[in-house]
PDB file of C-alpha atoms in Angstrom:
ATOM      1  CA  MET A 153      75.999  11.455 141.615  1.00 38.00           C
ATOM      2  CA  THR A 154      75.130  13.129 144.889  1.00 40.00           C
ATOM      3  CA  ASP A 155      72.071  15.267 144.170  1.00 42.00           C
ATOM      4  CA  GLY A 156      69.980  13.423 141.601  1.00 43.00           C
ATOM      5  CA  ASN A 157      70.535  16.193 139.058  1.00 58.00           C
ATOM      6  CA  GLY A 158      73.393  14.567 137.337  1.00 71.00           C
ATOM      7  CA  PHE A 159      76.843  15.868 136.708  1.00 78.00           C
ATOM      8  CA  LEU A 160      75.714  19.334 135.591  1.00 73.00           C
ATOM      9  CA  GLY A 161      73.454  19.787 138.636  1.00 75.00           C
ATOM     10  CA  GLY A 162      75.909  20.361 141.408  1.00 84.00           C
ATOM     11  CA  ARG A 163      78.998  22.461 142.215  1.00 90.00           C
ATOM     12  CA  LEU A 164      81.694  22.074 139.560  1.00 93.00           C
ATOM     13  CA  LEU A 165      85.404  22.535 140.011  1.00 96.00           C
ATOM     14  CA  VAL A 166      87.125  23.706 136.810  1.00 96.00           C
ATOM     15  CA  VAL A 167      90.884  22.808 136.833  1.00 97.00           C
ATOM     16  CA  ALA A 168      93.813  23.851 134.689  1.00 97.00           C
ATOM     17  CA  PHE A 169      97.541  23.842 135.324  1.00 97.00           C
ATOM     18  CA  GLU A 170     100.511  25.499 133.499  1.00 95.00           C
ATOM     19  CA  GLY A 171     103.049  23.095 132.153  1.00 91.00           C
ATOM     20  CA  TRP A 172     102.870  19.737 130.392  1.00 88.00           C
ATOM     21  CA  ASN A 173      99.104  19.890 130.340  1.00 90.00           C
ATOM     22  CA  ASP A 174      98.806  23.410 128.771  1.00 94.00           C
ATOM     23  CA  ALA A 175      99.950  23.698 125.199  1.00 93.00           C
ATOM     24  CA  GLY A 176      99.480  27.208 123.853  1.00 93.00           C
ATOM     25  CA  GLU A 177      98.419  28.307 127.334  1.00 94.00           C
ATOM     26  CA  ALA A 178      94.957  27.263 126.109  1.00 95.00           C
ATOM     27  CA  ALA A 179      93.698  25.573 129.334  1.00 96.00           C
ATOM     28  CA  THR A 180      94.918  28.145 131.873  1.00 96.00           C
ATOM     29  CA  GLY A 181      93.774  30.871 129.507  1.00 94.00           C
ATOM     30  CA  ALA A 182      90.269  29.513 129.592  1.00 94.00           C
ATOM     31  CA  VAL A 183      90.217  29.239 133.430  1.00 95.00           C
ATOM     32  CA  ARG A 184      91.723  32.706 133.749  1.00 93.00           C
ATOM     33  CA  THR A 185      88.948  34.053 131.591  1.00 90.00           C
ATOM     34  CA  LEU A 186      86.411  32.531 133.970  1.00 90.00           C
ATOM     35  CA  LYS A 187      88.263  33.914 136.997  1.00 91.00           C
ATOM     36  CA  ASP A 188      88.207  37.369 135.614  1.00 89.00           C
ATOM     37  CA  LEU A 189      84.529  37.299 134.770  1.00 86.00           C
ATOM     38  CA  LEU A 190      83.151  35.697 137.931  1.00 86.00           C
ATOM     39  CA  ASP A 191      82.895  37.233 141.361  1.00 85.00           C
ATOM     40  CA  MET A 192      85.322  34.891 143.204  1.00 90.00           C
ATOM     41  CA  ARG A 193      87.258  34.735 146.442  1.00 93.00           C
ATOM     42  CA  GLU A 194      90.355  32.686 147.204  1.00 95.00           C
ATOM     43  CA  ILE A 195      89.545  29.451 149.141  1.00 95.00           C
ATOM     44  CA  MET A 196      92.872  27.775 149.409  1.00 95.00           C
ATOM     45  CA  THR A 197      96.493  28.219 148.262  1.00 96.00           C
ATOM     46  CA  VAL A 198      99.037  25.473 148.586  1.00 96.00           C
ATOM     47  CA  ASP A 199     102.428  26.092 150.284  1.00 96.00           C
ATOM     48  CA  PRO A 200     104.962  26.192 147.328  1.00 96.00           C
ATOM     49  CA  GLU A 201     107.711  25.047 149.607  1.00 96.00           C
ATOM     50  CA  LEU A 202     106.010  21.604 149.729  1.00 96.00           C
ATOM     51  CA  TYR A 203     105.393  21.036 146.099  1.00 97.00           C
ATOM     52  CA  PHE A 204     107.758  23.001 143.813  1.00 96.00           C
ATOM     53  CA  ASP A 205     111.339  22.766 142.713  1.00 95.00           C
ATOM     54  CA  TYR A 206     112.384  26.417 142.292  1.00 95.00           C
ATOM     55  CA  GLN A 207     115.148  25.503 139.841  1.00 94.00           C
ATOM     56  CA  PHE A 208     112.496  24.010 137.661  1.00 92.00           C
ATOM     57  CA  ASN A 209     109.610  26.405 138.265  1.00 92.00           C
ATOM     58  CA  ARG A 210     111.519  29.655 139.120  1.00 94.00           C
ATOM     59  CA  PRO A 211     109.873  32.419 141.078  1.00 95.00           C
ATOM     60  CA  THR A 212     109.378  35.705 139.162  1.00 95.00           C
ATOM     61  CA  ILE A 213     109.941  39.299 140.172  1.00 96.00           C
ATOM     62  CA  SER A 214     107.925  42.334 139.069  1.00 95.00           C
ATOM     63  CA  THR A 215     106.948  45.849 140.107  1.00 94.00           C
ATOM     64  CA  ASN A 216     103.553  46.358 141.534  1.00 90.00           C
ATOM     65  CA  GLU A 217     101.128  49.314 141.308  1.00 90.00           C
ATOM     66  CA  ASP A 218     102.877  50.883 144.357  1.00 91.00           C
ATOM     67  CA  GLY A 219     106.280  50.702 142.752  1.00 92.00           C
ATOM     68  CA  LEU A 220     107.420  47.895 144.953  1.00 94.00           C
ATOM     69  CA  ARG A 221     109.446  44.938 143.782  1.00 96.00           C
ATOM     70  CA  VAL A 222     107.421  41.782 144.459  1.00 95.00           C
ATOM     71  CA  ILE A 223     108.418  38.053 144.100  1.00 96.00           C
ATOM     72  CA  GLU A 224     105.664  35.763 142.882  1.00 94.00           C
ATOM     73  CA  TRP A 225     106.133  32.117 143.785  1.00 95.00           C
ATOM     74  CA  PRO A 226     104.791  29.121 141.734  1.00 95.00           C
ATOM     75  CA  SER A 227     101.742  27.771 143.391  1.00 94.00           C
ATOM     76  CA  ALA A 228      98.139  26.553 142.891  1.00 97.00           C
ATOM     77  CA  THR A 229      94.953  28.317 144.189  1.00 97.00           C
ATOM     78  CA  MET A 230      91.369  27.340 144.485  1.00 97.00           C
ATOM     79  CA  PHE A 231      88.701  30.012 144.087  1.00 97.00           C
ATOM     80  CA  GLY A 232      84.964  29.909 144.870  1.00 93.00           C
ATOM     81  CA  PRO A 233      81.925  32.245 144.382  1.00 90.00           C
ATOM     82  CA  ARG A 234      81.423  34.927 146.948  1.00 84.00           C
ATOM     83  CA  ALA A 235      77.787  34.000 146.971  1.00 76.00           C
ATOM     84  CA  PRO A 236      77.652  30.179 146.369  1.00 73.00           C
ATOM     85  CA  GLY A 237      74.553  28.879 144.636  1.00 63.00           C
ATOM     86  CA  ALA A 238      73.431  32.374 143.560  1.00 57.00           C
ATOM     87  CA  ALA A 239      72.494  32.775 139.956  1.00 55.00           C
ATOM     88  CA  SER A 240      74.484  35.429 138.192  1.00 49.00           C
ATOM     89  CA  VAL A 241      72.033  37.282 135.943  1.00 47.00           C
ATOM     90  CA  PRO A 242      73.790  40.372 134.673  1.00 47.00           C
ATOM     91  CA  LEU A 243      72.223  43.682 134.282  1.00 40.00           C
ATOM     92  CA  ALA A 244      71.698  45.129 130.771  1.00 41.00           C
ATOM     93  CA  GLU A 245      74.747  47.529 131.045  1.00 46.00           C
ATOM     94  CA  ASP A 246      77.110  44.764 131.976  1.00 48.00           C
ATOM     95  CA  ALA A 247      75.553  41.866 130.142  1.00 47.00           C
ATOM     96  CA  GLU A 248      78.674  41.448 127.990  1.00 54.00           C
ATOM     97  CA  LEU A 249      81.070  41.605 130.908  1.00 56.00           C
ATOM     98  CA  ARG A 250      79.898  38.791 133.195  1.00 58.00           C
ATOM     99  CA  VAL A 251      79.349  35.138 133.152  1.00 63.00           C
ATOM    100  CA  SER A 252      75.663  34.392 133.386  1.00 61.00           C
ATOM    101  CA  GLY A 253      73.313  31.490 133.767  1.00 62.00           C
ATOM    102  CA  THR A 254      71.579  29.498 136.554  1.00 62.00           C
ATOM    103  CA  ASN A 255      74.734  27.525 137.403  1.00 70.00           C
ATOM    104  CA  ALA A 256      77.119  30.543 137.556  1.00 71.00           C
ATOM    105  CA  GLY A 257      77.096  30.570 141.356  1.00 80.00           C
ATOM    106  CA  ASN A 258      78.132  26.908 141.448  1.00 88.00           C
ATOM    107  CA  ILE A 259      81.489  27.240 139.616  1.00 91.00           C
ATOM    108  CA  TYR A 260      84.733  26.834 141.491  1.00 95.00           C
ATOM    109  CA  LEU A 261      88.193  27.153 139.961  1.00 97.00           C
ATOM    110  CA  LEU A 262      91.597  25.552 140.530  1.00 98.00           C
ATOM    111  CA  LEU A 263      94.510  27.268 138.737  1.00 97.00           C
ATOM    112  CA  GLY A 264      98.231  27.019 139.094  1.00 96.00           C
ATOM    113  CA  THR A 265     101.483  25.502 137.984  1.00 96.00           C
ATOM    114  CA  GLU A 266     101.961  21.740 137.768  1.00 97.00           C
ATOM    115  CA  PRO A 267     103.810  20.737 140.991  1.00 96.00           C
ATOM    116  CA  SER A 268     107.327  19.299 140.799  1.00 95.00           C
ATOM    117  CA  ARG A 269     106.909  16.656 143.622  1.00 95.00           C
ATOM    118  CA  SER A 270     104.701  15.128 146.289  1.00 96.00           C
ATOM    119  CA  TRP A 271     101.757  14.739 143.827  1.00 97.00           C
ATOM    120  CA  LYS A 272      99.835  12.363 146.222  1.00 97.00           C
ATOM    121  CA  SER A 273      99.997  14.887 149.069  1.00 97.00           C
ATOM    122  CA  PHE A 274      99.121  17.702 146.662  1.00 97.00           C
ATOM    123  CA  ALA A 275      96.061  15.796 145.405  1.00 97.00           C
ATOM    124  CA  ALA A 276      94.954  15.025 149.030  1.00 96.00           C
ATOM    125  CA  GLU A 277      95.215  18.741 149.973  1.00 96.00           C
ATOM    126  CA  VAL A 278      93.276  19.816 146.867  1.00 96.00           C
ATOM    127  CA  PHE A 279      90.451  17.453 147.495  1.00 94.00           C
ATOM    128  CA  ASP A 280      90.225  18.174 151.142  1.00 95.00           C
ATOM    129  CA  ALA A 281      89.406  21.705 150.105  1.00 95.00           C
ATOM    130  CA  ALA A 282      87.056  20.507 147.323  1.00 94.00           C
ATOM    131  CA  LEU A 283      85.088  18.296 149.769  1.00 94.00           C
ATOM    132  CA  ALA A 284      84.871  21.117 152.284  1.00 94.00           C
ATOM    133  CA  ALA A 285      83.395  23.274 149.538  1.00 93.00           C
ATOM    134  CA  ASP A 286      80.836  20.537 148.690  1.00 93.00           C
ATOM    135  CA  VAL A 287      82.218  20.245 145.117  1.00 94.00           C
ATOM    136  CA  THR A 288      80.183  17.506 143.358  1.00 93.00           C
ATOM    137  CA  GLY A 289      81.952  17.244 140.080  1.00 94.00           C
ATOM    138  CA  VAL A 290      85.367  18.227 138.585  1.00 96.00           C
ATOM    139  CA  VAL A 291      86.088  19.377 134.999  1.00 96.00           C
ATOM    140  CA  PHE A 292      89.726  19.121 133.858  1.00 97.00           C
ATOM    141  CA  LEU A 293      90.906  21.344 130.971  1.00 97.00           C
ATOM    142  CA  GLY A 294      94.026  20.408 129.085  1.00 95.00           C
ATOM    143  CA  ALA A 295      95.806  21.210 125.781  1.00 94.00           C
ATOM    144  CA  MET A 296      98.363  19.087 123.855  1.00 92.00           C
ATOM    145  CA  LEU A 297     100.640  19.673 120.931  1.00 90.00           C
ATOM    146  CA  ALA A 298      99.484  17.590 117.937  1.00 89.00           C
ATOM    147  CA  ASP A 299      99.850  17.064 114.204  1.00 90.00           C
ATOM    148  CA  VAL A 300      96.842  19.273 113.342  1.00 90.00           C
ATOM    149  CA  PRO A 301      96.468  22.264 110.990  1.00 91.00           C
ATOM    150  CA  HIS A 302      95.812  25.748 112.363  1.00 93.00           C
ATOM    151  CA  THR A 303      93.315  26.440 109.516  1.00 89.00           C
ATOM    152  CA  ARG A 304      90.683  23.886 110.715  1.00 91.00           C
ATOM    153  CA  PRO A 305      88.503  23.908 113.739  1.00 90.00           C
ATOM    154  CA  ILE A 306      90.354  22.944 116.890  1.00 91.00           C
ATOM    155  CA  SER A 307      89.809  19.286 117.769  1.00 90.00           C
ATOM    156  CA  ILE A 308      88.273  18.867 121.233  1.00 92.00           C
ATOM    157  CA  PHE A 309      88.344  15.491 123.013  1.00 91.00           C
ATOM    158  CA  VAL A 310      85.975  14.820 125.849  1.00 93.00           C
ATOM    159  CA  SER A 311      86.208  11.820 128.137  1.00 93.00           C
ATOM    160  CA  SER A 312      85.419  10.544 131.671  1.00 93.00           C
ATOM    161  CA  ASP A 313      86.517   7.771 133.956  1.00 92.00           C
ATOM    162  CA  ASN A 314      83.064   7.855 135.606  1.00 92.00           C
ATOM    163  CA  ALA A 315      80.396   5.442 134.179  1.00 92.00           C
ATOM    164  CA  LEU A 316      77.479   7.626 135.147  1.00 92.00           C
ATOM    165  CA  VAL A 317      79.001  10.760 133.557  1.00 92.00           C
ATOM    166  CA  ARG A 318      79.700   8.856 130.436  1.00 92.00           C
ATOM    167  CA  SER A 319      76.141   7.646 130.265  1.00 90.00           C
ATOM    168  CA  GLU A 320      74.687  11.071 130.979  1.00 89.00           C
ATOM    169  CA  LEU A 321      76.782  13.025 128.556  1.00 88.00           C
ATOM    170  CA  GLN A 322      77.168  10.261 125.959  1.00 88.00           C
ATOM    171  CA  ILE A 323      80.930  10.237 125.928  1.00 89.00           C
ATOM    172  CA  GLU A 324      83.552   7.537 126.121  1.00 88.00           C
ATOM    173  CA  ARG A 325      86.334   6.414 128.515  1.00 89.00           C
ATOM    174  CA  SER A 326      89.901   7.032 127.445  1.00 86.00           C
ATOM    175  CA  SER A 327      91.887   3.875 126.870  1.00 82.00           C
ATOM    176  CA  TYR A 328      95.343   5.419 126.866  1.00 80.00           C
ATOM    177  CA  GLU A 329      98.161   3.787 128.984  1.00 84.00           C
ATOM    178  CA  GLY A 330     101.389   5.497 129.518  1.00 88.00           C
ATOM    179  CA  PRO A 331     102.999   8.625 131.228  1.00 89.00           C
ATOM    180  CA  VAL A 332     100.627  11.072 132.892  1.00 90.00           C
ATOM    181  CA  GLY A 333     100.546  14.583 134.151  1.00 93.00           C
ATOM    182  CA  ILE A 334      98.990  16.143 137.249  1.00 96.00           C
ATOM    183  CA  LEU A 335      95.497  16.169 135.682  1.00 96.00           C
ATOM    184  CA  SER A 336      95.427  12.387 135.607  1.00 95.00           C
ATOM    185  CA  ILE A 337      96.653  12.217 139.284  1.00 96.00           C
ATOM    186  CA  LEU A 338      93.917  14.580 140.326  1.00 97.00           C
ATOM    187  CA  SER A 339      91.300  12.729 138.342  1.00 96.00           C
ATOM    188  CA  ASP A 340      92.169   9.478 140.034  1.00 95.00           C
ATOM    189  CA  ALA A 341      92.093  11.148 143.426  1.00 95.00           C
ATOM    190  CA  SER A 342      88.764  12.811 142.680  1.00 95.00           C
ATOM    191  CA  GLU A 343      87.093   9.513 141.627  1.00 93.00           C
ATOM    192  CA  THR A 344      88.551   7.891 144.673  1.00 92.00           C
ATOM    193  CA  ALA A 345      87.036  10.525 146.841  1.00 91.00           C
ATOM    194  CA  GLY A 346      83.651   9.891 145.181  1.00 90.00           C
ATOM    195  CA  ILE A 347      83.692  13.109 143.084  1.00 94.00           C
ATOM    196  CA  PRO A 348      82.946  12.369 139.380  1.00 95.00           C
ATOM    197  CA  THR A 349      85.193  13.881 136.700  1.00 95.00           C
ATOM    198  CA  LEU A 350      85.204  15.040 133.136  1.00 95.00           C
ATOM    199  CA  SER A 351      88.209  15.888 130.953  1.00 95.00           C
ATOM    200  CA  ILE A 352      88.128  18.353 128.023  1.00 95.00           C
ATOM    201  CA  TRP A 353      91.286  18.541 125.859  1.00 95.00           C
ATOM    202  CA  ALA A 354      92.243  20.755 122.900  1.00 94.00           C
ATOM    203  CA  SER A 355      94.715  19.906 120.138  1.00 92.00           C
ATOM    204  CA  VAL A 356      97.212  22.678 119.365  1.00 93.00           C
ATOM    205  CA  PRO A 357      99.304  22.771 116.125  1.00 92.00           C
ATOM    206  CA  HIS A 358     102.743  21.695 117.251  1.00 91.00           C
ATOM    207  CA  TYR A 359     104.447  23.979 114.631  1.00 89.00           C
ATOM    208  CA  VAL A 360     103.321  27.095 116.578  1.00 85.00           C
ATOM    209  CA  HIS A 361     104.098  25.765 120.081  1.00 80.00           C
ATOM    210  CA  ASN A 362     106.032  28.806 121.258  1.00 79.00           C
ATOM    211  CA  ALA A 363     102.985  31.182 121.115  1.00 84.00           C
ATOM    212  CA  PRO A 364      99.712  31.316 123.074  1.00 91.00           C
ATOM    213  CA  SER A 365      96.764  29.876 121.035  1.00 93.00           C
ATOM    214  CA  PRO A 366      93.607  31.968 121.441  1.00 93.00           C
ATOM    215  CA  LYS A 367      91.855  29.744 118.894  1.00 94.00           C
ATOM    216  CA  ALA A 368      92.365  26.671 121.196  1.00 95.00           C
ATOM    217  CA  MET A 369      91.447  28.768 124.209  1.00 94.00           C
ATOM    218  CA  LEU A 370      88.162  29.709 122.428  1.00 94.00           C
ATOM    219  CA  ALA A 371      87.440  26.106 121.563  1.00 94.00           C
ATOM    220  CA  LEU A 372      87.828  25.006 125.122  1.00 95.00           C
ATOM    221  CA  ILE A 373      85.557  27.882 126.315  1.00 93.00           C
ATOM    222  CA  ASP A 374      82.891  26.897 123.777  1.00 92.00           C
ATOM    223  CA  LYS A 375      82.926  23.292 125.016  1.00 92.00           C
ATOM    224  CA  LEU A 376      83.151  24.384 128.763  1.00 89.00           C
ATOM    225  CA  GLU A 377      80.169  26.664 128.350  1.00 88.00           C
ATOM    226  CA  GLU A 378      78.159  23.777 127.016  1.00 86.00           C
ATOM    227  CA  VAL A 379      79.189  21.443 129.875  1.00 83.00           C
ATOM    228  CA  ILE A 380      78.922  23.703 132.858  1.00 81.00           C
ATOM    229  CA  ASP A 381      75.630  25.350 131.755  1.00 76.00           C
ATOM    230  CA  VAL A 382      76.612  28.938 131.768  1.00 79.00           C
ATOM    231  CA  VAL A 383      77.101  31.806 129.235  1.00 83.00           C
ATOM    232  CA  ILE A 384      80.777  32.973 129.097  1.00 85.00           C
ATOM    233  CA  PRO A 385      81.489  36.312 127.333  1.00 84.00           C
ATOM    234  CA  ARG A 386      84.168  35.946 124.675  1.00 83.00           C
ATOM    235  CA  GLY A 387      85.438  39.485 124.786  1.00 80.00           C
ATOM    236  CA  ASN A 388      88.186  39.991 122.111  1.00 86.00           C
ATOM    237  CA  LEU A 389      88.982  36.343 122.017  1.00 89.00           C
ATOM    238  CA  VAL A 390      87.228  35.786 118.640  1.00 90.00           C
ATOM    239  CA  THR A 391      89.171  38.615 117.051  1.00 91.00           C
ATOM    240  CA  GLU A 392      92.494  37.344 118.652  1.00 92.00           C
ATOM    241  CA  ALA A 393      91.826  33.844 117.410  1.00 92.00           C
ATOM    242  CA  ALA A 394      91.347  35.202 113.845  1.00 93.00           C
ATOM    243  CA  GLU A 395      94.476  37.320 114.043  1.00 93.00           C
ATOM    244  CA  TRP A 396      96.438  34.226 115.317  1.00 92.00           C
ATOM    245  CA  GLU A 397      95.357  32.229 112.338  1.00 92.00           C
ATOM    246  CA  SER A 398      95.974  35.051 109.928  1.00 91.00           C
ATOM    247  CA  GLY A 399      99.476  35.530 111.392  1.00 92.00           C
ATOM    248  CA  ILE A 400     100.399  31.874 110.866  1.00 91.00           C
ATOM    249  CA  ASP A 401      98.998  32.125 107.284  1.00 91.00           C
ATOM    250  CA  THR A 402     101.434  34.972 106.608  1.00 91.00           C
ATOM    251  CA  LEU A 403     104.367  32.971 107.934  1.00 88.00           C
ATOM    252  CA  ALA A 404     103.429  29.963 105.917  1.00 90.00           C
ATOM    253  CA  ALA A 405     103.155  32.060 102.713  1.00 90.00           C
ATOM    254  CA  GLU A 406     106.781  32.917 103.167  1.00 90.00           C
ATOM    255  CA  ASP A 407     107.934  29.353 103.827  1.00 88.00           C
ATOM    256  CA  GLU A 408     107.202  26.791 101.074  1.00 87.00           C
ATOM    257  CA  GLU A 409     108.220  23.860 103.206  1.00 89.00           C
ATOM    258  CA  MET A 410     105.929  24.962 106.051  1.00 89.00           C
ATOM    259  CA  ALA A 411     103.106  25.602 103.577  1.00 90.00           C
ATOM    260  CA  ALA A 412     103.480  22.126 102.077  1.00 90.00           C
ATOM    261  CA  TYR A 413     103.453  20.548 105.524  1.00 90.00           C
ATOM    262  CA  ILE A 414     100.288  22.417 106.574  1.00 91.00           C
ATOM    263  CA  ALA A 415      98.641  21.310 103.335  1.00 90.00           C
ATOM    264  CA  GLN A 416      99.416  17.658 104.216  1.00 89.00           C
ATOM    265  CA  LEU A 417      97.852  18.105 107.621  1.00 91.00           C
ATOM    266  CA  GLU A 418      94.775  19.738 106.141  1.00 89.00           C
ATOM    267  CA  GLN A 419      94.377  16.777 103.794  1.00 87.00           C
ATOM    268  CA  ALA A 420      94.656  14.302 106.525  1.00 86.00           C
ATOM    269  CA  ARG A 421      92.219  16.215 108.740  1.00 86.00           C
ATOM    270  CA  ASP A 422      89.661  16.553 105.899  1.00 84.00           C
ATOM    271  CA  THR A 423      89.915  12.814 105.221  1.00 79.00           C
ATOM    272  CA  VAL A 424      89.156  11.962 108.825  1.00 72.00           C
ATOM    273  CA  ASP A 425      86.275  14.493 108.963  1.00 71.00           C
ATOM    274  CA  SER A 426      84.835  13.335 105.699  1.00 63.00           C
ATOM    275  CA  PRO A 427      81.420  11.618 105.740  1.00 61.00           C
ATOM    276  CA  GLU A 428      83.037   8.563 104.125  1.00 55.00           C
ATOM    277  CA  ALA A 429      85.436   8.069 106.996  1.00 50.00           C
ATOM    278  CA  SER A 430      84.588   4.995 108.999  1.00 50.00           C
ATOM    279  CA  GLY A 431      84.785   4.756 112.733  1.00 54.00           C
ATOM    280  CA  GLU A 432      87.584   2.171 112.248  1.00 56.00           C
ATOM    281  CA  ALA A 433      89.548   4.566 110.111  1.00 56.00           C
ATOM    282  CA  ILE A 434      89.232   7.314 112.675  1.00 53.00           C
ATOM    283  CA  ALA A 435      90.309   4.879 115.428  1.00 59.00           C
ATOM    284  CA  GLN A 436      93.375   3.877 113.405  1.00 60.00           C
ATOM    285  CA  GLU A 437      94.324   7.595 113.098  1.00 58.00           C
ATOM    286  CA  PHE A 438      94.282   8.088 116.835  1.00 57.00           C
ATOM    287  CA  GLU A 439      96.148   4.825 117.485  1.00 63.00           C
ATOM    288  CA  LYS A 440      98.862   6.025 115.088  1.00 60.00           C
ATOM    289  CA  TYR A 441      98.980   9.325 117.026  1.00 54.00           C
ATOM    290  CA  LEU A 442      99.352   7.516 120.299  1.00 57.00           C
ATOM    291  CA  ARG A 443     102.125   5.163 119.074  1.00 61.00           C
ATOM    292  CA  LYS A 444     103.991   8.240 117.949  1.00 58.00           C
ATOM    293  CA  ARG A 445     103.271  10.558 120.926  1.00 54.00           C
ATOM    294  CA  GLY A 446     102.277   8.383 123.805  1.00 55.00           C
ATOM    295  CA  ASP A 447     105.652   8.480 125.450  1.00 50.00           C
ATOM    296  CA  GLY A 448     105.072  12.124 126.454  1.00 47.00           C
ATOM    297  CA  ARG A 449     107.649  13.602 124.211  1.00 44.00           C
ATOM    298  CA  ASP A 450     107.323  17.343 123.851  1.00 43.00           C
ATOM    299  CA  GLY A 451     104.387  17.383 126.210  1.00 42.00           C
ATOM    300  CA  ARG A 452     102.070  16.128 123.456  1.00 44.00           C
ATOM    301  CA  ALA A 453     100.104  13.611 125.455  1.00 43.00           C
ATOM    302  CA  ASP A 454      98.909  13.429 128.980  1.00 43.00           C
ATOM    303  CA  GLY A 455      97.684  10.244 130.561  1.00 39.00           C
ATOM    304  CA  ARG A 456      94.154   8.983 130.273  1.00 38.00           C
ATOM    305  CA  THR A 457      92.901  12.364 129.189  1.00 40.00           C
ATOM    306  CA  GLY A 458      94.928  12.283 125.961  1.00 47.00           C
ATOM    307  CA  PRO A 459      93.656  12.162 122.366  1.00 40.00           C
ATOM    308  CA  ASP A 460      92.289   8.654 122.623  1.00 39.00           C
ATOM    309  CA  GLY A 461      89.052  10.032 124.064  1.00 38.00           C
ATOM    310  CA  PRO A 462      85.710   9.842 122.397  1.00 34.00           C
ATOM    311  CA  ARG A 463      85.916   9.368 118.677  1.00 33.00           C
ATOM    312  CA  GLN A 464      83.226  11.793 117.634  1.00 31.00           C
TER     313      GLN A 464
END
């Protein structure tokens, strides 16, 4: 730690990437929510020519407000507060429209698409910018497809590779070994640069993988708000999460096989969450998950920040 105030006391970079690390668009959705609510400016954008395969991450074209056709290239951008260090205490009339709290002026964001190549160079460029901005901690957000029911609270896994962060926040270190995504590469680069890290992951029901998951996004924002010590307005997200769950309920009611499968997931989840469940039993559930998903199939697990985090 650099300032004696612990992980929460300095400038925090919150990171999310589209792609393998972003089931249900939950992680990028949470960071976009922050970006829309905070008064931020662009600090750095990487050159897409260096890091992206356009046949894999294709550019998109759209019409802007002036009626012009514009091409948008895949990239990654870092944002910072226009007034670093300043507390954002909203006025009464906009109290529900802005992030507030004593740490709001210390939040930086990194948002983009997972690069296709040159990950080492990409990480070096990102952390050159982070060090220049005096970032003292990094929070990685991710979401993975998992065998979990949509009817129960979204499972959140929190872990850190930094011993001081683990001690301060009473969390554990992930023990996963296997394929990784860009978040694990950036985490390793961050720790090497002397910037401590924290990873927050949400589990998204795999049987609704084609649609955004506002419930998972909401769960990440809830945990993020707790970690970065700010108050984040939820807007319509609570209503959207309820409608998402209700919509899946309607589909399941028309499909007996799907309903039976969800009931099995609910029973398994309730067993793990029951007061009678031992730590060993919970550990066995996670180990079974890892054996099944740890090879990265379907984007269901990502490196050290996967589901083998703290067994809470």
